[in-house]
Structure formats: C-alpha cells, structure tokens
Amino acid sequence: MTDLLSTLNPDQLAAVTAPASALVLAGAGSGKTRVLTTRIAWLIQTNQVSPMGLMAVTFTNKAAKEMLTRLTSMLPINTRGMWVGTFHGLCNRLLRTHHREAGLPQLFTILDSSDQLSAVKRVLRALNVDTETYDPRKVQSFINQNKEAGLRADKVEAWDTYSRHLVEYYAAYDAQIHREGAVDFAELLLRAYELLSRNALLREHYQARFRHILVDEFQDTSRLQYLWLKLLKGPESSLFAVGDDDQSIYAFRGANVGNMRQLMDDLDIAAPIKLTRNYRSVSVILDAANAVISRNQGRLGKDLWTDVGQGELIRHFQAADDNEEARFLVEEIQARKLDGDAYIDQAVLYRSNAQSRSIEHALFSASIPYRVYGGQRFFERAEIKHALAYLRLAAFPEDDNAFLRVVNFPARGIGARGLEALDTEARAAGVSLWAAACGAGKKFAPFVTLIESLKNGIVGLPLMEQVEHVVARSGLLEFYQNEKDGEDRVENLNELANAAAGFAAESDDQSLEAFLGHAALEAGEHAAAQGEDAVQLMSVHSAKGLEFQTVFITGLEEGLFPHENARNEADGLEEERRLMYVAITRARRQLYLTHAQQRMLHGQIRYNSPSQFLAEIPENLVRSHAFRTSRPAPKPVPVARVEHYHPRPVPRREASLPYKVGARVMHPKYGEGVVAAYQGQGAEMEIKVIFPKVGDKWFILEYARLTAVGA
C-alpha cells in the first residue's frame, strides 16, 4: 500500500485525515492541490469510499484533469466515470442523466454566450422591442444575473416600468429556449438546483451516493453554487472545502467570500484548518503580503511563513511617467536575463489590460520576446483590430480585408448573402469590394457614407486626434460602452490614441499610413509561442494560480491599483487589497513594485499619488531602485501613509521654478502641453513638457518659449 501521508507537514496531515466536514484555509503556495488530491486518494485507499462514491468540484476543466492525473499517480485506480469536474460540467451530467425529471429533451443543446445573445435578439425582435432603449446585451446580462442568483422571472422584483419590461423579456426568453430544447450556461446550474430541490427521491439518492463532496477554490463559489452543494450533502456525508478568503478576487463574477463563514455556521465547524507554510516564496515577500492583507476586516485570519530564507529586499521604483516605467522594466528584465533568470521566469503584472500597450512597445523595441498570458497582445485584440480596420479604410478604402472586418461591425444589417453577392460583383468587374459597394445601392450606402465621413473628418488633424476621431465616429466606442464587461475594451480603444501619440513623438513620419505599418509590425513580430522563453505579461486576475521567479507589479497608483471603481462598491477596497495580495504572492525570489508620477490613460494625462498599498508594506522590506538611464531619475516622492482615497495631487516642485509640474503651458509651435519634469541646474536646467499632439519634448528652460496658459 502506497504511503500517502509520509511527506505531508502536520497541517496538511490534519486536513487530509479530517474525520468529518472541514474548511481548509489554504494560503498561497501552501500545497492546496496536493492536500485535496491526497485526501481523495486516502479516502479511497482506506476504504472509506469508492471512486464512484465521491464528488470533487473544481472551477476549471484544466484543474479537474490535473486532479485526475495526480490521483492515478498515487493509486492504481480507473478514474473513468468519477464525478470530478466543474460546476457547469457536473450539472450538465446530472441533467443529461435525468432529463425527463428536469423537463428537458434528451439531446438538449447548450447555448454559449454568442448563441444566447442571438436568442435574446430574436425574442426582442418578436416582441417589437426598441433595441436602442433595451440593448440586447443588457437584457442578456439581466437574465444571467438573476439566474445566477437563483431567480426565475416570476420571482424577480420589478420597481419601475423599465425593470418590468426586463422581467417580461426574461420570461419570454425562457419560454423560447424551453420550446427549442436549449439551456444557457446559467440555466445549467439553476435547472440542476431546481431539480434536486423539488425531487426528494432523486436528492436522497445522490446524498446517499456521494458520501464525500470535495470543493476546490471555495472562496470563488456563488450563492447558488453553495446552495446546490448544500442540497447534495446528506446527513451522513461530509463536505470538504478548500479555499482562501484572502484570494477571493472574483466578486464581479458572483463569487461570495461570505460562503466560507456560512459553511462554518451551517456545518458547525468550530475553526478552519489552516495551511500557512508556504513552499513558494522567500520571507521578505511573505512578510509584505501578510502586512498588506492584515488591513482587511473580517478575515478568517492567517500569516504565511517559510523556511527557505529571507531573500533580497523588494525593489521599488518611481518613474516620471509610464514610458520611463516601461524602460525601467526592460532594463531590469535584461539584467536578470544576464544573471541567469530566463525570460519565461519573469512576469509583468498590471491592474488594467490597457497598461500593457506601453510595456509591449518597450519590449518590442528592445527585441525581447513576450507573451500575453490569458489574453491577446495589444494590437491583436479584437477591438483594436476593428479600430485599425476603420483607420485603414479611412486612409485606403480599397483594402478588402479591412472592409470585410467592419462592414457589418457594429451590426448594420449586412448579412452573409449580401456580402457574397457583393464579392461576386466585385470579382466580375475586377474592382475592390469598396468600389463595388459604392455602386451597390441602399444596402451599403450607410457604410459608404460613414467611411467617406471618416476620411474627410481626419484631414489636417494630428495623428492622435485622427485615431480619436475614427474610434468615436465609427460607432466602436459606443458599442463597447454598451457591452457587458466592455470596460477593458473601451480602455484599450482609448489606449490606441496614446499609442499613436507615442509613435508620433518617436517617428519622423507621423502619417496615419506610417502608424498603421508600425501597428502591423508590432502585431506580427515577437509573438512568442506557449512554452517559448518569453517574458510573461498579464493582468493580476490572470496571474492567480501562477508563480514566477521574478514579478514586476506595475502601475501602483491611486485610482489605478487600487482601481477607482473600488470607491463605489461596498467591499471594493478590500477586494483590491486581496488582488494586491495575490500579485505579491506570485513571486518566488524577487519582487519589483513600480509606479509613475504621471500616466497617459484614456487619452488624458493623469497625475496619481502612489498607491496606498505601497504604504502598507513595512519600510524595512523595501529599497528604492535607481534607474540607470541617460536622464537622471526623478527624486522619489515619499509614500504617504494613506488609509482612504484622496484626490490625486499634482506633484510639486520648488517655488523658485517658473512652472509647477502639472501646470499647463503654451508653446508657439507645439501648442498646449503639461509640464512633466525638470533636470539640471542654472543655465543648463531643462524642462520636460508633454504635448497631447506630439508627445514629450525637452527644452533648455532659458530658451523654451513657454507661457503659462491664461497668462
């Protein structure tokens, strides 16, 4: 018999051999997956349960496959047929087995998000609904939010005419997909919950079958998921939940961190079993993480520790702006590569996906391969490709690829049949799709008029304003503003204008055509494949569950990280702090924290104070880092001990200087700009000004020809 328990530490052993229901509070890097898998193997090996008599719930198919692979390496068992999978996967299995009792056809279909949206649109069309007032995506979101809360249309409270109509459309949608024998993703869980709620015989059957239910990432469960688990747990069975309330970062997806305390109350669990020994990071990193997360209220409470050593101090760098921040990252990544750290062992984390653009550009310029984990590189993102296609058509309407990408995006009633006819006509005449569309009549007339308007509207505008004009007037910005979870895409579209400004500041050729060529090059080169030695770029949300030798946490500024949206949410700041905790604990050996005095975001220069999370890390764990560059680094601004959000102050300089950093000034050639920094002394003093239309410029102060705006 394999000795499964000999290598476990005392806390892991207590968790694996817990005699009844238990909540395991598993800190980052503490061996959570090992504990969960070993418990399954131990239960089977000691004949407490058969492989078919337990259920293990994960949040991803990848995690489920990893669990089964580990299990077969521990025990000589056949895992085929075991109930191990995601909530949606297991609910699908339950409903397929009992489709009659669930009121579903045997071969019911599952609608993905796109299919569901199409179904919503058909319902609204049948009801003659004005989709300007009731956007199909918002109706879809309303339906899903209520299903995920366990509410059918007849249980949803309507408080005004608008919400009463939404409830009506929800009911009509449910009736339609029921007639068609289909279910959406939210319906899988709700239908499975309803099935067990009303069918006592079936419920008792599964309660008797599954004597042990094990749940991974319990802090990410929603209210309905927890209620479903409670239905499955019988009076003689145990529920073994593993999670970490300090890593609950998915409230926007419905995760309810309160389920952990609720579980303890419901099952009379006196205290959680805590896994606090970390096998990943050095002490300095864990001490910083513990200090930050200790500010959150209502935690179940734990402090991570390790015996792998103290490690190097955390390195903190304050940049003058986001471009200097990106250059610093490049220099340190290259230095660590020379010191033996592979690129793939280094990760750059950011709170907002739009931040990746300046970092990608700096890596591209330095010929450093990189990969955007859990997402696409900036110039490969769908919304950016759409915007570039509109820009290409404004510059060169004969581009057939650009034409096909956006002729019906956002939707304007041009279907596949109409495009096929247009293509046939264009081929027969030997002309471009654009030329054929110009003579194709009223179906394509609105699109032709739009492109002509864009083309005429950008004449004479600086490059950045050309991009802003096309993004706004094409309809893309409005489309993504109205889309569920479209905030990131809107930020990326705004960042495209910043990319144009940066290109204009660095290039002799500031034409739209040159910028489009530059975008194509950045999209097509240095695209590292999975597993290739490349720097890993990702949002903090995407980083959960991963680890790297070196981690750079960027953009640590008030309003960015913590995000400004956190102010409007009850648990917002605490969830942002949990995000910071997750980010810190991704690092094994070295951690960098960076921020900028000013940053170009959403087409505007923003002056942000350092993130309060920086102030929450003890000073003895951090050392400031000088940037070895041709221009001297700015004097670091002391990190204030901040407890709450404050208005973002403009950085201040000595009163003897003619303009404060942040002041608006006018230049006779470049127009209005903002003072960014000074360097040098006396007659050699230089001033840096950022002009929205042309980018950064340095002047010898004496000859700068600047005047204060309003003077």
XYZ file of C-alpha atoms in Angstrom:
711
model
C 0.000 0.000 0.000
C 1.401 3.392 -1.008
C 2.299 5.620 1.948
C 0.342 8.732 1.003
C 0.849 10.633 4.246
C 4.577 10.399 4.983
C 5.607 13.601 3.177
C 2.814 15.843 4.485
C 3.524 18.559 7.032
C 1.431 18.477 10.247
C -1.212 20.938 8.999
C -1.542 19.137 5.663
C -1.864 15.828 7.504
C -4.635 17.227 9.719
C -6.512 18.394 6.631
C -6.134 15.175 4.648
C -7.287 13.000 7.557
C -10.052 15.259 8.894
C -12.775 12.905 10.189
C -15.794 14.916 9.012
C -16.779 18.092 7.167
C -13.985 20.638 7.208
C -12.980 24.031 5.876
C -9.307 24.181 4.911
C -7.908 27.709 4.803
C -5.084 27.191 2.308
C -2.666 30.084 1.912
C -0.874 30.837 -1.343
C 1.782 28.241 -2.159
C 0.817 26.009 0.768
C 0.112 22.823 -1.205
C -3.663 23.163 -1.633
C -3.972 20.901 -4.688
C -1.753 18.296 -3.081
C -3.946 18.238 0.030
C -7.173 17.941 -1.952
C -5.897 15.147 -4.196
C -4.210 13.283 -1.342
C -7.449 13.340 0.661
C -9.317 11.726 -2.242
C -6.609 9.053 -2.554
C -6.550 8.465 1.234
C -10.336 8.089 1.420
C -10.252 5.501 -1.374
C -7.144 3.692 -0.080
C -8.597 3.342 3.435
C -11.889 2.021 2.018
C -13.924 4.927 3.383
C -15.408 5.497 -0.056
C -15.303 4.011 -3.560
C -14.179 6.139 -6.521
C -17.833 6.350 -7.606
C -18.970 7.435 -4.146
C -17.367 10.837 -4.079
C -17.706 14.100 -5.991
C -14.924 16.648 -6.489
C -15.781 20.105 -7.812
C -13.228 22.406 -9.445
C -13.504 25.721 -11.254
C -11.719 24.825 -14.487
C -11.509 21.744 -16.685
C -7.725 22.053 -16.508
C -7.812 21.743 -12.701
C -10.107 18.711 -12.943
C -7.767 16.960 -15.394
C -4.752 17.750 -13.209
C -6.541 16.298 -10.186
C -7.319 13.039 -12.029
C -3.747 12.791 -13.349
C -2.300 13.202 -9.862
C -4.771 10.697 -8.488
C -3.722 7.961 -10.933
C -0.082 8.562 -9.995
C -0.972 7.892 -6.333
C -3.271 4.876 -6.700
C -3.764 2.155 -9.320
C -7.404 3.050 -9.966
C -9.541 3.703 -13.010
C -10.817 7.280 -12.770
C -13.164 6.860 -15.729
C -16.694 7.674 -14.611
C -15.671 9.507 -11.450
C -17.657 12.669 -10.737
C -14.777 15.131 -10.936
C -15.321 18.365 -12.845
C -16.556 21.945 -12.877
C -19.909 23.117 -11.525
C -21.263 23.505 -15.061
C -19.826 20.179 -16.214
C -21.298 18.233 -13.295
C -24.682 19.955 -13.606
C -24.725 19.094 -17.302
C -24.022 15.457 -16.419
C -26.823 15.442 -13.840
C -29.335 16.973 -16.268
C -28.377 14.587 -19.107
C -28.945 11.627 -16.784
C -32.306 12.924 -15.527
C -33.501 14.982 -18.477
C -37.137 13.863 -18.124
C -37.326 14.827 -14.456
C -35.674 18.148 -15.345
C -38.208 18.838 -18.114
C -35.597 18.753 -20.879
C -35.267 16.776 -24.117
C -32.621 14.052 -24.063
C -30.430 15.867 -26.577
C -30.815 19.395 -25.229
C -28.349 21.914 -26.617
C -26.171 24.305 -24.601
C -26.012 27.922 -25.724
C -22.683 29.697 -25.387
C -22.647 33.453 -24.799
C -22.860 34.270 -28.510
C -25.724 31.826 -29.110
C -27.548 33.197 -26.085
C -27.246 36.761 -27.356
C -28.709 35.684 -30.698
C -31.636 34.078 -28.860
C -32.225 37.281 -26.872
C -32.234 39.315 -30.088
C -34.819 37.006 -31.637
C -37.074 37.415 -28.601
C -36.801 41.206 -28.713
C -37.495 41.210 -32.440
C -40.607 39.064 -31.967
C -41.868 41.480 -29.312
C -41.085 44.561 -31.480
C -38.788 45.936 -28.770
C -36.808 49.121 -29.363
C -33.230 47.827 -29.016
C -31.907 51.355 -28.554
C -33.780 51.508 -25.246
C -33.355 47.828 -24.353
C -29.907 46.859 -25.570
C -29.790 43.066 -26.178
C -26.539 42.737 -24.226
C -28.041 44.445 -21.207
C -31.094 42.202 -21.409
C -28.766 39.185 -21.610
C -26.856 40.426 -18.563
C -30.109 40.966 -16.630
C -31.218 37.401 -17.387
C -27.892 35.855 -16.368
C -27.549 37.869 -13.163
C -30.968 36.731 -11.982
C -30.405 33.110 -12.949
C -27.089 33.123 -11.104
C -28.940 34.477 -8.066
C -31.443 31.595 -8.336
C -34.354 33.770 -9.507
C -36.808 32.906 -12.269
C -38.665 35.744 -13.969
C -41.722 35.374 -11.709
C -39.512 35.858 -8.630
C -37.670 38.965 -9.846
C -38.788 42.190 -8.223
C -39.654 44.966 -10.678
C -39.594 48.521 -9.318
C -40.434 50.617 -12.393
C -41.615 50.378 -15.999
C -38.118 49.684 -17.336
C -37.470 46.794 -14.960
C -40.977 45.384 -15.532
C -40.178 45.183 -19.232
C -36.862 43.445 -18.484
C -38.734 40.845 -16.434
C -41.185 40.389 -19.313
C -38.313 39.798 -21.768
C -36.674 37.373 -19.320
C -39.907 35.331 -19.179
C -40.283 35.379 -22.973
C -36.652 34.314 -23.432
C -37.038 31.406 -21.013
C -40.202 30.276 -22.804
C -38.451 30.431 -26.190
C -35.343 28.421 -25.264
C -37.537 25.886 -23.459
C -39.549 25.382 -26.676
C -36.284 24.961 -28.590
C -34.848 22.448 -26.115
C -31.866 24.617 -25.175
C -30.201 25.812 -21.988
C -27.672 28.589 -21.425
C -24.730 28.324 -19.014
C -26.526 30.000 -16.116
C -29.515 27.716 -16.706
C -27.397 24.583 -16.208
C -26.811 25.333 -12.537
C -30.255 26.809 -11.864
C -32.049 23.869 -13.529
C -29.895 21.361 -11.609
C -30.621 23.171 -8.333
C -34.372 23.209 -9.044
C -34.294 19.523 -9.977
C -32.814 18.490 -6.621
C -34.958 20.972 -4.690
C -38.296 19.581 -5.830
C -37.419 15.910 -6.342
C -36.877 14.389 -2.882
C -36.232 10.836 -4.168
C -33.535 11.996 -6.547
C -31.992 14.260 -3.928
C -31.847 11.428 -1.365
C -30.339 9.101 -3.994
C -27.397 11.425 -4.625
C -26.996 12.292 -0.957
C -26.608 8.575 -0.246
C -24.283 8.055 -3.202
C -21.863 10.900 -2.590
C -20.603 10.253 0.928
C -17.766 12.718 0.403
C -18.028 16.004 -1.518
C -14.801 17.952 -2.040
C -14.675 21.514 -3.373
C -11.646 23.425 -4.636
C -11.331 27.259 -4.639
C -14.320 27.516 -2.308
C -13.836 31.279 -1.878
C -14.957 31.685 -5.506
C -18.334 29.957 -5.142
C -21.501 31.938 -5.780
C -24.601 31.878 -3.606
C -26.406 29.453 -5.946
C -23.388 27.135 -6.205
C -23.223 26.910 -2.420
C -26.965 26.195 -2.182
C -26.568 23.392 -4.752
C -23.731 21.855 -2.734
C -25.858 22.000 0.423
C -28.633 20.082 -1.358
C -26.195 17.341 -2.356
C -24.738 16.961 1.124
C -26.756 14.393 3.045
C -26.966 13.914 6.818
C -24.351 11.136 6.709
C -21.953 12.688 4.210
C -19.093 15.194 4.573
C -18.316 18.401 2.720
C -14.591 19.164 2.478
C -13.960 22.694 1.185
C -10.553 24.180 0.383
C -10.125 27.892 -0.194
C -8.500 31.154 0.828
C -10.613 34.179 1.722
C -7.542 36.379 1.135
C -7.552 35.324 -2.534
C -11.239 35.957 -3.258
C -10.972 38.292 -6.273
C -13.967 37.425 -8.455
C -16.879 39.315 -6.907
C -17.646 40.702 -10.380
C -18.414 37.116 -11.460
C -20.696 36.492 -8.499
C -18.163 34.976 -6.078
C -19.309 35.337 -2.478
C -16.429 35.253 0.009
C -19.039 35.081 2.801
C -19.760 31.458 1.838
C -16.720 30.422 3.879
C -18.154 31.687 7.175
C -21.613 30.476 6.159
C -20.225 26.971 5.678
C -18.744 27.003 9.181
C -22.068 28.089 10.647
C -24.167 25.624 8.630
C -21.971 22.601 9.369
C -20.932 23.533 12.923
C -17.240 23.758 12.039
C -15.560 25.342 15.073
C -12.438 26.556 13.251
C -10.831 26.125 9.848
C -7.724 24.005 9.365
C -5.021 26.498 8.321
C -2.252 25.748 5.847
C 0.246 28.556 6.448
C 3.599 27.072 5.451
C 4.480 28.495 2.057
C 6.694 26.453 -0.286
C 6.986 29.119 -2.967
C 8.354 32.455 -1.764
C 11.143 33.883 0.366
C 10.316 35.511 3.714
C 10.561 39.124 2.526
C 7.777 38.552 0.005
C 5.546 36.739 2.505
C 6.091 39.405 5.162
C 4.980 42.067 2.673
C 1.895 40.064 1.687
C 0.959 39.451 5.331
C 1.323 43.160 6.156
C -0.890 44.282 3.274
C -3.705 41.778 3.767
C -3.800 42.334 7.543
C -5.568 45.670 6.830
C -8.701 43.838 5.639
C -11.506 43.405 8.153
C -13.482 40.207 8.774
C -10.792 37.785 7.601
C -10.660 34.256 8.925
C -7.026 35.145 9.551
C -3.651 33.534 8.861
C 0.005 34.537 8.359
C 2.147 32.779 5.784
C 5.670 31.659 6.716
C 8.546 29.776 5.114
C 11.898 28.277 5.987
C 13.527 28.836 2.582
C 15.313 32.009 3.691
C 14.934 35.782 3.925
C 15.662 36.671 0.298
C 16.513 40.019 -1.300
C 14.639 43.185 -0.409
C 11.672 44.184 -2.543
C 12.707 46.773 -5.113
C 10.647 49.932 -5.523
C 10.957 52.306 -8.474
C 9.120 55.568 -9.089
C 9.141 56.709 -12.716
C 8.497 60.167 -14.097
C 5.906 58.699 -16.496
C 4.627 55.392 -17.845
C 7.181 55.344 -20.681
C 10.044 55.588 -18.212
C 8.382 52.873 -16.139
C 8.366 50.619 -19.218
C 12.033 51.391 -19.993
C 12.945 50.506 -16.409
C 11.167 47.166 -16.750
C 13.121 46.408 -19.919
C 16.462 47.230 -18.292
C 15.774 45.077 -15.246
C 14.429 42.178 -17.334
C 17.588 42.251 -19.459
C 19.807 42.439 -16.357
C 18.083 39.469 -14.759
C 18.391 37.528 -18.007
C 22.165 38.117 -17.927
C 22.190 36.970 -14.297
C 20.620 33.650 -15.276
C 16.858 34.243 -14.960
C 15.140 33.011 -18.113
C 12.600 35.366 -19.678
C 9.830 32.846 -19.008
C 10.546 33.068 -15.272
C 9.803 36.815 -15.254
C 6.262 38.218 -15.180
C 4.930 41.757 -15.505
C 1.562 42.261 -13.819
C -0.868 45.147 -14.307
C -4.309 46.016 -12.960
C -5.750 47.177 -16.290
C -5.158 45.448 -19.628
C -4.722 48.846 -21.296
C -1.440 49.241 -19.383
C 0.147 46.517 -21.466
C 0.490 48.693 -24.565
C 3.437 50.832 -23.418
C 5.114 47.760 -21.869
C 4.647 45.740 -25.062
C 6.091 48.595 -27.102
C 9.184 48.826 -24.883
C 9.764 45.054 -25.064
C 9.209 45.059 -28.827
C 11.675 47.922 -29.281
C 14.283 46.052 -27.229
C 13.696 42.800 -29.207
C 12.642 40.962 -26.053
C 10.146 38.158 -26.786
C 6.984 38.293 -24.703
C 3.647 36.556 -24.362
C 0.383 37.996 -23.053
C -0.990 35.291 -20.783
C -4.749 34.786 -20.616
C -5.359 37.335 -23.340
C -4.118 38.784 -26.587
C -1.307 41.182 -27.279
C -2.464 44.760 -27.592
C -2.525 45.058 -31.385
C -4.134 41.619 -31.717
C -7.173 42.395 -29.527
C -10.444 42.330 -31.445
C -11.458 45.897 -30.601
C -8.038 47.195 -31.694
C -8.216 45.224 -34.956
C -11.649 46.725 -35.606
C -10.342 50.244 -34.959
C -7.293 49.687 -37.178
C -9.567 48.385 -39.935
C -11.622 51.603 -39.823
C -8.392 53.619 -39.858
C -7.116 51.647 -42.867
C -10.371 52.280 -44.732
C -10.154 55.989 -43.919
C -6.637 56.011 -45.372
C -7.164 53.454 -48.151
C -10.776 52.359 -48.811
C -9.652 49.717 -51.340
C -8.406 47.427 -48.522
C -10.689 44.372 -48.855
C -9.594 42.742 -45.586
C -10.380 45.879 -43.603
C -13.685 46.216 -45.457
C -14.776 42.672 -44.562
C -13.807 43.086 -40.906
C -16.006 46.116 -40.214
C -18.616 46.376 -42.939
C -21.114 44.864 -40.507
C -19.436 45.735 -37.202
C -21.138 47.193 -35.302
C -24.073 45.413 -36.934
C -25.840 47.375 -39.681
C -27.990 44.685 -41.303
C -25.486 43.438 -43.883
C -25.649 39.649 -43.921
C -23.503 36.904 -45.416
C -25.721 36.637 -48.501
C -25.392 40.335 -49.266
C -21.604 40.186 -48.886
C -21.420 37.112 -51.104
C -23.324 38.954 -53.823
C -21.066 41.996 -53.456
C -17.950 39.812 -53.701
C -19.284 38.171 -56.880
C -19.966 41.587 -58.381
C -16.512 42.896 -57.432
C -14.749 39.865 -58.919
C -16.721 40.105 -62.136
C -15.858 43.787 -62.521
C -12.261 43.356 -61.334
C -12.633 46.008 -58.650
C -12.338 46.188 -54.869
C -15.219 45.500 -52.512
C -15.266 49.223 -51.692
C -15.687 50.173 -55.356
C -18.459 47.605 -55.729
C -20.174 48.859 -52.559
C -20.150 52.445 -53.836
C -22.450 51.383 -56.656
C -24.417 48.719 -54.822
C -27.380 50.783 -53.746
C -29.042 51.488 -50.408
C -27.908 48.361 -48.515
C -24.277 49.504 -48.450
C -24.939 53.245 -48.697
C -24.794 53.973 -44.917
C -21.412 52.250 -44.634
C -20.017 54.057 -47.663
C -21.236 57.368 -46.244
C -19.628 56.558 -42.873
C -16.205 55.792 -44.390
C -16.314 58.934 -46.536
C -17.175 60.941 -43.434
C -14.264 59.417 -41.506
C -11.891 60.056 -44.374
C -12.894 63.714 -44.639
C -13.045 64.209 -40.876
C -9.393 63.385 -40.224
C -7.903 65.657 -42.861
C -5.424 68.029 -41.241
C -5.688 66.511 -37.747
C -2.619 65.389 -35.779
C -2.199 61.616 -35.673
C -3.572 61.146 -32.149
C -6.707 63.138 -32.993
C -7.202 61.141 -36.191
C -7.343 57.963 -34.126
C -9.669 59.512 -31.543
C -11.976 60.792 -34.298
C -12.247 57.429 -36.065
C -12.739 55.428 -32.854
C -15.534 57.740 -31.718
C -17.317 58.324 -35.055
C -17.133 54.718 -36.283
C -19.509 53.613 -33.526
C -16.952 51.313 -31.887
C -16.675 53.322 -28.687
C -20.449 53.446 -28.152
C -20.780 49.757 -28.998
C -18.280 48.635 -26.363
C -19.563 51.123 -23.796
C -22.935 49.351 -24.019
C -21.473 45.854 -23.964
C -21.475 43.779 -20.798
C -17.926 43.732 -19.376
C -16.870 46.170 -22.108
C -14.836 48.408 -19.797
C -11.494 46.829 -20.717
C -12.232 47.161 -24.426
C -13.084 50.847 -24.041
C -9.819 51.371 -22.150
C -7.925 49.623 -24.948
C -9.545 51.830 -27.600
C -8.536 54.908 -25.639
C -5.037 53.498 -25.292
C -4.795 53.202 -29.092
C -4.805 57.013 -29.238
C -1.935 57.033 -26.732
C -0.070 54.564 -28.945
C -0.493 56.959 -31.861
C 0.807 59.873 -29.771
C 3.822 57.841 -28.697
C 4.540 56.821 -32.288
C 4.285 60.440 -33.449
C 6.757 61.557 -30.787
C 9.329 58.950 -31.855
C 8.914 58.895 -35.629
C 9.939 61.276 -38.400
C 6.970 60.091 -40.463
C 3.839 60.945 -38.462
C 1.334 59.950 -41.128
C -1.573 57.614 -40.482
C -0.141 55.192 -43.049
C 3.161 55.002 -41.149
C 1.372 54.361 -37.865
C -0.697 51.567 -39.423
C 2.513 49.983 -40.706
C 4.032 50.224 -37.234
C 0.934 48.572 -35.701
C 1.143 45.719 -38.218
C 4.808 45.141 -37.359
C 4.172 45.065 -33.612
C 1.275 42.670 -34.105
C 3.272 40.342 -36.319
C 6.673 40.081 -34.624
C 7.942 38.727 -31.306
C 4.761 36.698 -30.910
C 6.160 34.107 -28.521
C 4.528 30.706 -28.558
C 3.413 28.962 -25.391
C 6.413 27.420 -23.653
C 8.941 29.586 -25.516
C 11.412 31.597 -23.436
C 9.473 34.853 -23.301
C 8.542 37.427 -20.669
C 5.020 36.807 -19.359
C 2.606 39.776 -19.370
C -0.756 39.512 -17.641
C -3.408 41.177 -15.543
C -3.362 40.433 -11.820
C -6.636 38.500 -12.219
C -4.997 36.254 -14.832
C -1.980 35.639 -12.579
C -3.918 33.800 -9.873
C -2.620 30.260 -9.511
C 0.699 31.013 -11.244
C 4.198 31.661 -9.870
C 7.434 33.146 -11.218
C 10.994 33.711 -10.060
C 10.656 37.466 -10.588
C 7.472 39.531 -10.584
C 7.031 43.188 -11.525
C 3.818 44.775 -10.179
C 3.291 47.941 -12.205
C 1.032 50.993 -12.063
C 0.802 51.131 -8.275
C -1.086 54.413 -8.163
C -4.282 55.566 -6.504
C -7.147 55.223 -8.971
C -5.334 52.543 -10.951
C -4.334 49.990 -8.308
C -6.478 50.232 -6.215
C -8.840 50.895 -9.105
C -11.023 53.992 -8.940
C -14.171 51.857 -9.335
C -13.481 50.344 -5.901
C -14.732 53.524 -4.232
C -18.294 52.818 -5.361
C -18.508 49.235 -4.087
C -19.077 48.097 -0.510
C -16.200 45.598 -0.485
C -14.307 47.338 -3.291
C -11.147 48.424 -1.498
C -10.834 45.125 0.364
C -11.124 43.178 -2.884
C -8.435 45.409 -4.429
C -6.233 44.623 -1.432
C -6.843 40.913 -1.983
C -5.745 41.452 -5.582
C -2.540 43.053 -4.312
C -2.020 40.079 -2.004
C -2.428 37.702 -4.952
C 0.029 39.769 -7.023
C 2.711 39.809 -4.314
C 2.480 36.077 -3.647
C 3.123 35.203 -7.308
C 6.851 35.975 -6.764
C 9.235 33.260 -5.615
C 12.535 35.135 -5.252
C 12.352 38.765 -6.368
C 9.567 41.354 -6.359
C 9.534 44.788 -8.011
C 6.932 47.495 -7.310
C 6.690 50.364 -9.802
C 4.553 53.441 -10.305
C 4.671 56.684 -12.289
C 4.183 60.308 -11.317
C 2.089 60.762 -14.437
C 0.446 58.360 -16.837
C -1.363 58.680 -20.143
C -4.662 56.824 -19.738
C -7.945 57.115 -21.637
C -6.380 59.784 -23.835
C -5.538 62.057 -20.892
C -2.506 62.704 -18.740
C -3.256 61.670 -15.165
C -1.310 62.657 -12.068
C -1.682 59.977 -9.445
C -0.380 59.700 -5.932
C 1.396 56.439 -5.044
C -0.881 53.534 -4.173
C -1.780 53.191 -0.528
C -0.724 49.549 -0.822
C 2.890 50.730 -1.072
C 2.491 52.441 2.288
C 1.161 49.238 3.829
C 4.422 47.357 3.201
C 6.947 47.846 6.059
C 9.819 50.100 5.009
C 12.461 47.613 6.193
C 11.345 45.194 3.456
C 11.847 47.637 0.563
C 14.675 49.560 -1.050
C 14.319 52.280 -3.673
C 15.822 51.466 -7.028
C 17.649 53.966 -9.239
C 17.080 53.784 -12.985
C 20.345 53.694 -14.918
C 19.373 55.942 -17.817
C 20.843 58.882 -19.721
C 18.469 61.174 -17.905
C 18.623 61.339 -14.143
C 15.754 59.642 -12.322
C 13.343 61.953 -10.506
C 13.731 62.328 -6.787
C 11.345 59.776 -5.237
C 8.226 61.211 -3.694
C 7.796 59.824 -0.147
C 4.944 57.341 0.074
C 2.364 58.793 2.449
C 0.612 56.521 4.918
C -2.839 56.615 3.367
C -5.910 54.963 4.866
C -8.534 56.143 2.364
C -8.796 57.531 -1.140
C -7.806 61.152 -1.618
C -7.934 63.424 -4.663
C -4.880 62.857 -6.860
C -2.454 65.730 -6.143
C -0.253 67.335 -8.754
C 3.440 66.685 -7.955
C 5.052 69.835 -6.552
C 8.458 71.382 -7.211
C 10.398 74.225 -5.624
C 8.652 77.581 -5.646
C 11.625 79.138 -7.490
C 10.820 77.240 -10.679
C 8.703 79.162 -13.212
C 6.070 76.433 -13.644
C 4.898 73.692 -11.305
C 4.926 70.106 -12.534
C 1.407 69.595 -13.831
C 0.976 73.219 -14.935
C -0.481 73.881 -18.395
C 1.774 75.852 -20.725
C 1.648 77.049 -24.327
C 4.397 76.643 -26.954
C 4.266 78.607 -30.232
C 4.976 75.500 -32.347
C 3.571 72.548 -30.390
C 0.538 74.179 -28.803
C -0.715 73.481 -25.294
C 1.108 70.995 -23.080
C 1.696 69.980 -19.484
C 4.932 70.404 -17.518
C 6.217 66.937 -16.573
C 9.704 67.293 -15.043
C 12.907 69.329 -14.640
C 16.571 68.339 -14.696
C 19.917 70.100 -14.372
C 20.759 73.397 -12.681
C 21.305 77.042 -13.542
C 21.770 77.808 -17.230
C 21.744 74.072 -18.026
C 18.313 73.473 -16.495
C 15.924 71.640 -18.815
C 12.152 71.341 -18.669
C 10.104 68.413 -19.965
C 6.666 69.152 -21.439
C 4.152 66.622 -22.733
C 2.100 67.806 -25.685
C -1.019 65.729 -26.447
C -0.488 66.113 -30.178
C 3.266 65.409 -30.456
C 4.317 63.706 -27.219
C 7.258 64.525 -24.902
C 9.677 67.405 -25.557
C 12.725 68.595 -23.550
C 13.783 72.250 -23.722
C 16.591 74.277 -22.189
C 14.476 76.327 -19.823
C 16.030 79.666 -20.796
C 15.072 79.205 -24.457
C 11.844 77.219 -24.065
C 9.468 79.978 -25.283
C 6.748 78.757 -22.925
C 3.941 80.788 -21.437
C 1.543 79.749 -18.710
C -1.947 79.086 -20.012
C -4.098 82.026 -19.007
C -1.099 84.361 -18.647
